[in-house]
Amino acid sequence: MSTLNEPLQYPTARRDDSIVDDYHGVKIADPYRWLEDPDAEEVKEFVEKQVQLTNSVIQKCETRSKLNETITKLFDHPRYDAPFRRGDKYFYFHNTGLQPQDILYVQDSLDGKPEVLLDPNGLSEDGTVSLNTFSVSEDAKYLAYALSTSGSDWTTIKVKRIEDKNVEPDTLSWVKFSSISWTHDNKGFFYSRYPAPKDGEVVDAGTETNSNLYHMLYYHFLGTDQSHDILCWKDLENPKYSFGGTVTDDGKDMVLKTHLGWSGGIDLEPQSVLLLEYLLLYIGEGCDPVNKLYYCDISNLPSILETFRSENSPHPFVKLIDNFDAKYDYIANDDTVFTFLTNKDAPKYKLVRVDLKEPNTWADILQESEKDVLESACAVNGNQLIVSYLSDVKHLLQVRDLKTGSLLHQLPIDIGTVYDISARREDKVVFISFTSFLSPGIVYQCNLGTGIPDLKIFREIAVPGFDRSEFHVNQVFVPSKDGTKIPIFVVAKKDIILDGSHPCLLYGYGGFNISITPSFSVSRIVLTKHLGFVYCIANIRGGGEYGEEWHKAGSLAKKQNCFDDFISAAEYLISTGYTQPKKLCIEGGSNGGLLVGACINQRPDLFGCALAHVGVMDMLRFHKFTIGHAWTSDYGCADKEEEFHWLIKYSPLHNVRRPWEQHPDKSIQYPATMLLTADHDDRVVPLHSLKLLATMQYVLCNSLEKSPQTNPIIGRIDCKAGHGAGRPTQKLIDEAADRFSFMAKMLGAHWIE
């Protein structure tokens, strides 16, 4: 393994040994509790010293400039998303290559002249203002859009007129975890928010760590001040619930999804409304794929809004699903007959139908598959569906009959990932976005109005200098510790010899029912081509790759299965000759950062390098900060005795040990480790990485006069950046060059032209 010329001199961080918590009779010290305050001068000093240390290490990584230059060159290619239609207009996102943020364009037809509708790049000098979510009104006259600053989850909703591109005065603040759903009269929309800070409370949105409680659902009338918005739903008895509202497509019903609450008031003007419009309210608790589902007939919208506004009136929502037993996603409706995608008694999902007039009678329309996960269904062409299945971590597309669920056609797509199906129920033409490890991106246009679906390439993304024929992708199934077969994708140069000599990057996630499917990455292609890396993804338990049973097998009391699966994947790559421990790096972000942190604690001998992005590292206190309380559905909570005993066994912060004291081989040390976080990450707040960084540097290095730990333990702490979403192109490139040049140096990988 390549090392730095001299051992690092780590900053000394103050230890406060007086901070000791009692968890159900077990005393747990927390000497770096002070690092939880992002505004404290001492914390800022700690961060500054760590940044200086990391910069000094990165400067010694010889491939840094080559990586930055080559990634930049390959990144500089035009990218497009699938177009979508509203009213008589089409909209799509496009980036010429190195623009910080993608730009939203509008055109009158698919071959009409595109006009810039929203360019986030003009909203900040450094590209750190990004588009979080948006919605176009049904008549295509207005764009409502939510902007995020520095990657924060907090957003501000603005409104723009599409015809003349003028920005309206409407400004909605304290919005987080919200969709935007217009009513069919085009006079306003539903959105979700949290209460504003109390008077006198100073909050730097994005760096604060306060718990997010009391979500609310509101209705906003165009052209009015936010103080007049109408509160449609809140739940003071359940402050951790979240709420989302969706207006149904057919203009009759609106389904309300509950995730958090609303409030306000306004003088209502009489207005014409469409018949049969429903609002669906989705109510969420934690991150499990379960929700309550209420509905409200908003055909007479002024009357309903008056009811919402009146504190004395009973709420107009009807409770269709009033427990957290399963997930229900709206697909389509005809009058009172609704079709939903659900995992009720179907861990791999199915389609069901119910008439609101007979809410206790549900019928299966498309039954659960024995093997494949039904990920999505999109109503198109009147009475058809495009359904997407995940089959061994690869997508399959089918056209089915909406009324009967019967199979009409298979759509021929390559092995890879369908990440967007762009169409509405009235559309005969559907746009499908596809990617894979060796396909930068294809947008297919599928015409369903011709009998047999006509699938053709609408746009294909080309990366100059990338030749897919140089690479090979393989999928293998590897037994974990308990015998469960774990899928692993392996991407490498063609015809490599399996002699254990190759540097290898193994990536994993394994949580929250999220599936990690094939996708194209410029930086990882550069690693494979120019540094000889083998790149791998392990689809470990905890994710959604095989449905809800796969998810549950890697959560709560069974979380250790995730780490066992990942360790088994690493051992497979070594035993088959792809790599060896000193040439193997593991990487993961968020829940995947926790995965990396736990695995280097449990098997420090197995890896040469570790990259942990924005990880959940303090498993005893994560639920106390921002939206952390929602993750207890996957992890549990240390406030409960049984769950504390699960968490303390693997919490990265609480399991840092000197491996040379635990292992017969006294030369064993931790792999070279980089913990990555950002000052505006208000999802997994930076304190997780900062506390683990201080702990590792103390236990492994600073507490000993001459430590065997010579592999560096460093932190890359980004400024004006968040959990990952909305990061401008240059920041993405810079971070990739930093972490991968560090990895290359630590694994002894050399540049290949």
PDB file of C-alpha atoms in Angstrom, residues 1-238:
ATOM      1  CA  MET A   1       0.000   0.000   0.000  1.00  0.00           C
ATOM      2  CA  SER A   2       1.198   3.467  -0.851  1.00  0.00           C
ATOM      3  CA  THR A   3       1.611   5.707   2.158  1.00  0.00           C
ATOM      4  CA  LEU A   4       2.453   9.315   2.793  1.00  0.00           C
ATOM      5  CA  ASN A   5       6.116  10.092   3.386  1.00  0.00           C
ATOM      6  CA  GLU A   6       5.602  10.847   7.059  1.00  0.00           C
ATOM      7  CA  PRO A   7       2.886  10.125   9.651  1.00  0.00           C
ATOM      8  CA  LEU A   8       0.150  12.750   9.832  1.00  0.00           C
ATOM      9  CA  GLN A   9       0.037  15.181  12.731  1.00  0.00           C
ATOM     10  CA  TYR A  10      -3.629  15.220  13.702  1.00  0.00           C
ATOM     11  CA  PRO A  11      -5.236  18.215  15.407  1.00  0.00           C
ATOM     12  CA  THR A  12      -5.979  17.670  19.086  1.00  0.00           C
ATOM     13  CA  ALA A  13      -9.712  17.841  19.787  1.00  0.00           C
ATOM     14  CA  ARG A  14     -10.919  18.566  23.310  1.00  0.00           C
ATOM     15  CA  ARG A  15     -12.459  15.599  25.105  1.00  0.00           C
ATOM     16  CA  ASP A  16     -15.198  16.340  27.624  1.00  0.00           C
ATOM     17  CA  ASP A  17     -15.211  13.247  29.813  1.00  0.00           C
ATOM     18  CA  SER A  18     -18.046  14.624  31.935  1.00  0.00           C
ATOM     19  CA  ILE A  19     -20.610  13.836  29.228  1.00  0.00           C
ATOM     20  CA  VAL A  20     -21.918  10.361  30.052  1.00  0.00           C
ATOM     21  CA  ASP A  21     -25.420   9.112  29.209  1.00  0.00           C
ATOM     22  CA  ASP A  22     -27.258   6.276  30.906  1.00  0.00           C
ATOM     23  CA  TYR A  23     -28.968   4.017  28.384  1.00  0.00           C
ATOM     24  CA  HIS A  24     -31.083   1.543  30.318  1.00  0.00           C
ATOM     25  CA  GLY A  25     -28.376   1.068  32.932  1.00  0.00           C
ATOM     26  CA  VAL A  26     -25.467   1.161  30.467  1.00  0.00           C
ATOM     27  CA  LYS A  27     -23.151   4.175  30.792  1.00  0.00           C
ATOM     28  CA  ILE A  28     -22.031   5.597  27.424  1.00  0.00           C
ATOM     29  CA  ALA A  29     -19.479   8.409  27.219  1.00  0.00           C
ATOM     30  CA  ASP A  30     -19.877  11.081  24.554  1.00  0.00           C
ATOM     31  CA  PRO A  31     -16.720  13.217  24.882  1.00  0.00           C
ATOM     32  CA  TYR A  32     -17.248  15.027  21.573  1.00  0.00           C
ATOM     33  CA  ARG A  33     -20.835  16.131  22.245  1.00  0.00           C
ATOM     34  CA  TRP A  34     -19.635  19.702  21.747  1.00  0.00           C
ATOM     35  CA  LEU A  35     -19.142  18.965  18.043  1.00  0.00           C
ATOM     36  CA  GLU A  36     -22.939  18.841  17.698  1.00  0.00           C
ATOM     37  CA  ASP A  37     -23.223  22.648  17.746  1.00  0.00           C
ATOM     38  CA  PRO A  38     -22.500  23.872  14.194  1.00  0.00           C
ATOM     39  CA  ASP A  39     -22.391  27.517  15.274  1.00  0.00           C
ATOM     40  CA  ALA A  40     -19.824  27.159  18.076  1.00  0.00           C
ATOM     41  CA  GLU A  41     -16.460  28.797  17.383  1.00  0.00           C
ATOM     42  CA  GLU A  42     -14.676  25.713  18.723  1.00  0.00           C
ATOM     43  CA  VAL A  43     -16.472  23.554  16.140  1.00  0.00           C
ATOM     44  CA  LYS A  44     -15.595  25.946  13.317  1.00  0.00           C
ATOM     45  CA  GLU A  45     -11.965  25.816  14.472  1.00  0.00           C
ATOM     46  CA  PHE A  46     -12.034  22.001  14.483  1.00  0.00           C
ATOM     47  CA  VAL A  47     -13.466  21.981  10.952  1.00  0.00           C
ATOM     48  CA  GLU A  48     -10.866  24.467   9.703  1.00  0.00           C
ATOM     49  CA  LYS A  49      -7.977  22.390  11.067  1.00  0.00           C
ATOM     50  CA  GLN A  50      -9.393  19.223   9.500  1.00  0.00           C
ATOM     51  CA  VAL A  51      -9.812  20.987   6.153  1.00  0.00           C
ATOM     52  CA  GLN A  52      -6.175  22.125   6.271  1.00  0.00           C
ATOM     53  CA  LEU A  53      -5.012  18.600   7.112  1.00  0.00           C
ATOM     54  CA  THR A  54      -7.046  17.044   4.306  1.00  0.00           C
ATOM     55  CA  ASN A  55      -5.866  19.615   1.776  1.00  0.00           C
ATOM     56  CA  SER A  56      -2.261  18.828   2.702  1.00  0.00           C
ATOM     57  CA  VAL A  57      -2.927  15.135   2.017  1.00  0.00           C
ATOM     58  CA  ILE A  58      -4.766  15.741  -1.275  1.00  0.00           C
ATOM     59  CA  GLN A  59      -1.866  17.888  -2.517  1.00  0.00           C
ATOM     60  CA  LYS A  60       0.365  14.811  -2.289  1.00  0.00           C
ATOM     61  CA  CYS A  61      -1.984  12.674  -4.407  1.00  0.00           C
ATOM     62  CA  GLU A  62      -0.283  12.600  -7.791  1.00  0.00           C
ATOM     63  CA  THR A  63      -3.345  11.710  -9.879  1.00  0.00           C
ATOM     64  CA  ARG A  64      -5.483  14.619  -8.573  1.00  0.00           C
ATOM     65  CA  SER A  65      -4.913  16.994 -11.502  1.00  0.00           C
ATOM     66  CA  LYS A  66      -5.141  14.227 -14.133  1.00  0.00           C
ATOM     67  CA  LEU A  67      -8.404  12.988 -12.614  1.00  0.00           C
ATOM     68  CA  ASN A  68      -9.881  16.480 -12.490  1.00  0.00           C
ATOM     69  CA  GLU A  69      -8.839  17.224 -16.067  1.00  0.00           C
ATOM     70  CA  THR A  70     -10.070  13.908 -17.502  1.00  0.00           C
ATOM     71  CA  ILE A  71     -13.358  13.833 -15.574  1.00  0.00           C
ATOM     72  CA  THR A  72     -14.009  17.436 -16.647  1.00  0.00           C
ATOM     73  CA  LYS A  73     -13.320  16.553 -20.281  1.00  0.00           C
ATOM     74  CA  LEU A  74     -15.685  13.570 -20.244  1.00  0.00           C
ATOM     75  CA  PHE A  75     -18.326  15.436 -18.248  1.00  0.00           C
ATOM     76  CA  ASP A  76     -18.434  18.097 -20.959  1.00  0.00           C
ATOM     77  CA  HIS A  77     -21.174  16.525 -23.071  1.00  0.00           C
ATOM     78  CA  PRO A  78     -24.812  17.537 -23.682  1.00  0.00           C
ATOM     79  CA  ARG A  79     -27.368  15.845 -21.406  1.00  0.00           C
ATOM     80  CA  TYR A  80     -31.166  15.722 -21.756  1.00  0.00           C
ATOM     81  CA  ASP A  81     -34.050  14.452 -19.673  1.00  0.00           C
ATOM     82  CA  ALA A  82     -37.294  13.126 -21.124  1.00  0.00           C
ATOM     83  CA  PRO A  83     -39.753  15.800 -22.260  1.00  0.00           C
ATOM     84  CA  PHE A  84     -43.170  16.064 -20.614  1.00  0.00           C
ATOM     85  CA  ARG A  85     -46.374  17.732 -21.810  1.00  0.00           C
ATOM     86  CA  ARG A  86     -48.689  20.171 -20.023  1.00  0.00           C
ATOM     87  CA  GLY A  87     -51.487  21.921 -21.861  1.00  0.00           C
ATOM     88  CA  ASP A  88     -50.233  22.647 -25.375  1.00  0.00           C
ATOM     89  CA  LYS A  89     -46.550  22.852 -24.433  1.00  0.00           C
ATOM     90  CA  TYR A  90     -43.580  20.543 -23.914  1.00  0.00           C
ATOM     91  CA  PHE A  91     -40.924  20.932 -21.218  1.00  0.00           C
ATOM     92  CA  TYR A  92     -37.526  19.319 -20.708  1.00  0.00           C
ATOM     93  CA  PHE A  93     -34.226  19.720 -18.827  1.00  0.00           C
ATOM     94  CA  HIS A  94     -30.920  20.164 -20.636  1.00  0.00           C
ATOM     95  CA  ASN A  95     -27.305  20.776 -19.680  1.00  0.00           C
ATOM     96  CA  THR A  96     -24.728  21.679 -22.337  1.00  0.00           C
ATOM     97  CA  GLY A  97     -22.060  19.866 -20.325  1.00  0.00           C
ATOM     98  CA  LEU A  98     -20.367  21.819 -17.568  1.00  0.00           C
ATOM     99  CA  GLN A  99     -23.181  24.153 -16.552  1.00  0.00           C
ATOM    100  CA  PRO A 100     -23.551  24.085 -12.744  1.00  0.00           C
ATOM    101  CA  GLN A 101     -27.278  23.229 -12.859  1.00  0.00           C
ATOM    102  CA  ASP A 102     -29.607  21.820 -15.519  1.00  0.00           C
ATOM    103  CA  ILE A 103     -31.861  24.333 -17.302  1.00  0.00           C
ATOM    104  CA  LEU A 104     -35.626  23.910 -17.833  1.00  0.00           C
ATOM    105  CA  TYR A 105     -36.769  24.633 -21.402  1.00  0.00           C
ATOM    106  CA  VAL A 106     -40.251  25.045 -22.891  1.00  0.00           C
ATOM    107  CA  GLN A 107     -41.353  24.566 -26.516  1.00  0.00           C
ATOM    108  CA  ASP A 108     -44.661  24.632 -28.392  1.00  0.00           C
ATOM    109  CA  SER A 109     -44.033  21.259 -30.039  1.00  0.00           C
ATOM    110  CA  LEU A 110     -41.419  18.515 -29.893  1.00  0.00           C
ATOM    111  CA  ASP A 111     -39.586  20.068 -32.833  1.00  0.00           C
ATOM    112  CA  GLY A 112     -40.431  23.676 -31.918  1.00  0.00           C
ATOM    113  CA  LYS A 113     -37.857  26.257 -30.889  1.00  0.00           C
ATOM    114  CA  PRO A 114     -36.892  25.732 -27.214  1.00  0.00           C
ATOM    115  CA  GLU A 115     -36.950  28.737 -24.882  1.00  0.00           C
ATOM    116  CA  VAL A 116     -35.281  28.949 -21.484  1.00  0.00           C
ATOM    117  CA  LEU A 117     -38.001  28.835 -18.823  1.00  0.00           C
ATOM    118  CA  LEU A 118     -35.914  28.494 -15.655  1.00  0.00           C
ATOM    119  CA  ASP A 119     -32.135  28.774 -15.446  1.00  0.00           C
ATOM    120  CA  PRO A 120     -30.979  28.196 -11.839  1.00  0.00           C
ATOM    121  CA  ASN A 121     -27.446  29.183 -12.898  1.00  0.00           C
ATOM    122  CA  GLY A 122     -28.466  32.828 -12.951  1.00  0.00           C
ATOM    123  CA  LEU A 123     -29.679  32.726  -9.348  1.00  0.00           C
ATOM    124  CA  SER A 124     -26.247  32.522  -7.695  1.00  0.00           C
ATOM    125  CA  GLU A 125     -22.675  33.316  -8.665  1.00  0.00           C
ATOM    126  CA  ASP A 126     -21.341  29.910  -7.636  1.00  0.00           C
ATOM    127  CA  GLY A 127     -24.149  27.638  -8.855  1.00  0.00           C
ATOM    128  CA  THR A 128     -25.245  26.606  -5.355  1.00  0.00           C
ATOM    129  CA  VAL A 129     -28.908  27.597  -5.799  1.00  0.00           C
ATOM    130  CA  SER A 130     -30.680  24.565  -7.260  1.00  0.00           C
ATOM    131  CA  LEU A 131     -34.150  23.462  -8.289  1.00  0.00           C
ATOM    132  CA  ASN A 132     -35.603  21.062  -5.710  1.00  0.00           C
ATOM    133  CA  THR A 133     -39.053  20.348  -7.168  1.00  0.00           C
ATOM    134  CA  PHE A 134     -41.513  22.008  -9.542  1.00  0.00           C
ATOM    135  CA  SER A 135     -44.959  21.727 -11.080  1.00  0.00           C
ATOM    136  CA  VAL A 136     -46.568  23.240 -14.183  1.00  0.00           C
ATOM    137  CA  SER A 137     -50.227  24.291 -13.989  1.00  0.00           C
ATOM    138  CA  GLU A 138     -52.715  22.291 -16.054  1.00  0.00           C
ATOM    139  CA  ASP A 139     -53.148  25.125 -18.560  1.00  0.00           C
ATOM    140  CA  ALA A 140     -49.341  25.518 -18.870  1.00  0.00           C
ATOM    141  CA  LYS A 141     -49.544  29.181 -17.877  1.00  0.00           C
ATOM    142  CA  TYR A 142     -47.640  28.979 -14.584  1.00  0.00           C
ATOM    143  CA  LEU A 143     -44.565  27.241 -13.223  1.00  0.00           C
ATOM    144  CA  ALA A 144     -44.362  26.785  -9.441  1.00  0.00           C
ATOM    145  CA  TYR A 145     -40.841  25.856  -8.389  1.00  0.00           C
ATOM    146  CA  ALA A 146     -38.972  25.234  -5.133  1.00  0.00           C
ATOM    147  CA  LEU A 147     -35.393  26.505  -4.816  1.00  0.00           C
ATOM    148  CA  SER A 148     -32.760  25.150  -2.449  1.00  0.00           C
ATOM    149  CA  THR A 149     -29.649  27.027  -1.347  1.00  0.00           C
ATOM    150  CA  SER A 150     -26.341  25.208  -0.764  1.00  0.00           C
ATOM    151  CA  GLY A 151     -27.964  21.785  -0.977  1.00  0.00           C
ATOM    152  CA  SER A 152     -30.243  22.277   2.036  1.00  0.00           C
ATOM    153  CA  ASP A 153     -33.550  20.380   2.272  1.00  0.00           C
ATOM    154  CA  TRP A 154     -35.229  23.714   3.077  1.00  0.00           C
ATOM    155  CA  THR A 155     -36.764  25.299  -0.014  1.00  0.00           C
ATOM    156  CA  THR A 156     -38.569  28.465  -1.059  1.00  0.00           C
ATOM    157  CA  ILE A 157     -41.415  28.168  -3.576  1.00  0.00           C
ATOM    158  CA  LYS A 158     -41.693  30.830  -6.294  1.00  0.00           C
ATOM    159  CA  VAL A 159     -44.064  31.179  -9.267  1.00  0.00           C
ATOM    160  CA  LYS A 160     -43.225  32.199 -12.842  1.00  0.00           C
ATOM    161  CA  ARG A 161     -45.521  33.067 -15.745  1.00  0.00           C
ATOM    162  CA  ILE A 162     -44.604  30.791 -18.638  1.00  0.00           C
ATOM    163  CA  GLU A 163     -45.653  33.093 -21.486  1.00  0.00           C
ATOM    164  CA  ASP A 164     -43.513  36.129 -20.593  1.00  0.00           C
ATOM    165  CA  LYS A 165     -41.153  34.410 -18.070  1.00  0.00           C
ATOM    166  CA  ASN A 166     -41.960  37.002 -15.398  1.00  0.00           C
ATOM    167  CA  VAL A 167     -41.559  35.954 -11.767  1.00  0.00           C
ATOM    168  CA  GLU A 168     -44.666  36.574  -9.651  1.00  0.00           C
ATOM    169  CA  PRO A 169     -44.376  38.038  -6.129  1.00  0.00           C
ATOM    170  CA  ASP A 170     -45.548  34.759  -4.524  1.00  0.00           C
ATOM    171  CA  THR A 171     -42.871  33.540  -2.065  1.00  0.00           C
ATOM    172  CA  LEU A 172     -43.498  30.516   0.185  1.00  0.00           C
ATOM    173  CA  SER A 173     -40.966  29.819   2.949  1.00  0.00           C
ATOM    174  CA  TRP A 174     -40.184  27.019   5.446  1.00  0.00           C
ATOM    175  CA  VAL A 175     -41.031  24.409   2.839  1.00  0.00           C
ATOM    176  CA  LYS A 176     -39.415  21.000   3.221  1.00  0.00           C
ATOM    177  CA  PHE A 177     -40.239  17.479   1.976  1.00  0.00           C
ATOM    178  CA  SER A 178     -42.993  18.855  -0.248  1.00  0.00           C
ATOM    179  CA  SER A 179     -44.554  18.244  -3.610  1.00  0.00           C
ATOM    180  CA  ILE A 180     -46.510  20.918  -5.501  1.00  0.00           C
ATOM    181  CA  SER A 181     -49.947  19.884  -6.780  1.00  0.00           C
ATOM    182  CA  TRP A 182     -52.060  22.346  -8.778  1.00  0.00           C
ATOM    183  CA  THR A 183     -55.835  22.336  -8.702  1.00  0.00           C
ATOM    184  CA  HIS A 184     -57.465  22.008 -12.117  1.00  0.00           C
ATOM    185  CA  ASP A 185     -58.780  25.573 -12.073  1.00  0.00           C
ATOM    186  CA  ASN A 186     -55.107  26.710 -12.233  1.00  0.00           C
ATOM    187  CA  LYS A 187     -55.706  29.197  -9.404  1.00  0.00           C
ATOM    188  CA  GLY A 188     -53.463  27.628  -6.797  1.00  0.00           C
ATOM    189  CA  PHE A 189     -51.718  24.552  -5.461  1.00  0.00           C
ATOM    190  CA  PHE A 190     -51.215  22.350  -2.421  1.00  0.00           C
ATOM    191  CA  TYR A 191     -47.821  22.131  -0.722  1.00  0.00           C
ATOM    192  CA  SER A 192     -46.291  20.994   2.590  1.00  0.00           C
ATOM    193  CA  ARG A 193     -44.267  22.979   5.116  1.00  0.00           C
ATOM    194  CA  TYR A 194     -43.092  23.205   8.709  1.00  0.00           C
ATOM    195  CA  PRO A 195     -43.917  25.988  11.190  1.00  0.00           C
ATOM    196  CA  ALA A 196     -41.742  29.095  10.943  1.00  0.00           C
ATOM    197  CA  PRO A 197     -39.243  29.601  13.786  1.00  0.00           C
ATOM    198  CA  LYS A 198     -40.642  31.356  16.832  1.00  0.00           C
ATOM    199  CA  ASP A 199     -40.240  35.125  17.068  1.00  0.00           C
ATOM    200  CA  GLY A 200     -36.698  36.031  17.980  1.00  0.00           C
ATOM    201  CA  GLU A 201     -35.324  32.584  17.131  1.00  0.00           C
ATOM    202  CA  VAL A 202     -32.354  32.882  14.784  1.00  0.00           C
ATOM    203  CA  VAL A 203     -32.123  29.932  12.414  1.00  0.00           C
ATOM    204  CA  ASP A 204     -29.629  29.425   9.585  1.00  0.00           C
ATOM    205  CA  ALA A 205     -31.760  27.168   7.420  1.00  0.00           C
ATOM    206  CA  GLY A 206     -29.519  24.353   6.284  1.00  0.00           C
ATOM    207  CA  THR A 207     -26.983  24.307   9.113  1.00  0.00           C
ATOM    208  CA  GLU A 208     -29.351  24.076  12.079  1.00  0.00           C
ATOM    209  CA  THR A 209     -29.928  20.659  13.661  1.00  0.00           C
ATOM    210  CA  ASN A 210     -33.359  21.179  15.255  1.00  0.00           C
ATOM    211  CA  SER A 211     -35.771  18.281  14.880  1.00  0.00           C
ATOM    212  CA  ASN A 212     -38.336  18.728  12.072  1.00  0.00           C
ATOM    213  CA  LEU A 213     -41.776  18.415  13.689  1.00  0.00           C
ATOM    214  CA  TYR A 214     -45.385  19.369  12.874  1.00  0.00           C
ATOM    215  CA  HIS A 215     -45.472  19.091   9.097  1.00  0.00           C
ATOM    216  CA  MET A 216     -48.571  20.694   7.572  1.00  0.00           C
ATOM    217  CA  LEU A 217     -50.467  20.703   4.281  1.00  0.00           C
ATOM    218  CA  TYR A 218     -51.479  24.099   2.856  1.00  0.00           C
ATOM    219  CA  TYR A 219     -53.281  25.539  -0.145  1.00  0.00           C
ATOM    220  CA  HIS A 220     -51.813  28.638  -1.796  1.00  0.00           C
ATOM    221  CA  PHE A 221     -53.828  31.003  -4.004  1.00  0.00           C
ATOM    222  CA  LEU A 222     -51.812  32.563  -6.810  1.00  0.00           C
ATOM    223  CA  GLY A 223     -51.057  36.218  -6.227  1.00  0.00           C
ATOM    224  CA  THR A 224     -51.532  36.186  -2.453  1.00  0.00           C
ATOM    225  CA  ASP A 225     -49.179  36.410   0.495  1.00  0.00           C
ATOM    226  CA  GLN A 226     -48.184  33.188   2.249  1.00  0.00           C
ATOM    227  CA  SER A 227     -49.830  34.477   5.431  1.00  0.00           C
ATOM    228  CA  HIS A 228     -53.185  33.972   3.676  1.00  0.00           C
ATOM    229  CA  ASP A 229     -52.514  30.346   2.709  1.00  0.00           C
ATOM    230  CA  ILE A 230     -55.144  27.900   3.919  1.00  0.00           C
ATOM    231  CA  LEU A 231     -54.158  25.171   6.359  1.00  0.00           C
ATOM    232  CA  CYS A 232     -55.689  21.926   5.105  1.00  0.00           C
ATOM    233  CA  TRP A 233     -54.166  19.389   7.463  1.00  0.00           C
ATOM    234  CA  LYS A 234     -52.033  19.139  10.577  1.00  0.00           C
ATOM    235  CA  ASP A 235     -51.837  16.647  13.433  1.00  0.00           C
ATOM    236  CA  LEU A 236     -50.659  18.106  16.720  1.00  0.00           C
ATOM    237  CA  GLU A 237     -50.960  14.713  18.425  1.00  0.00           C
ATOM    238  CA  ASN A 238     -48.463  13.152  15.998  1.00  0.00           C
TER     239      ASN A 238
END
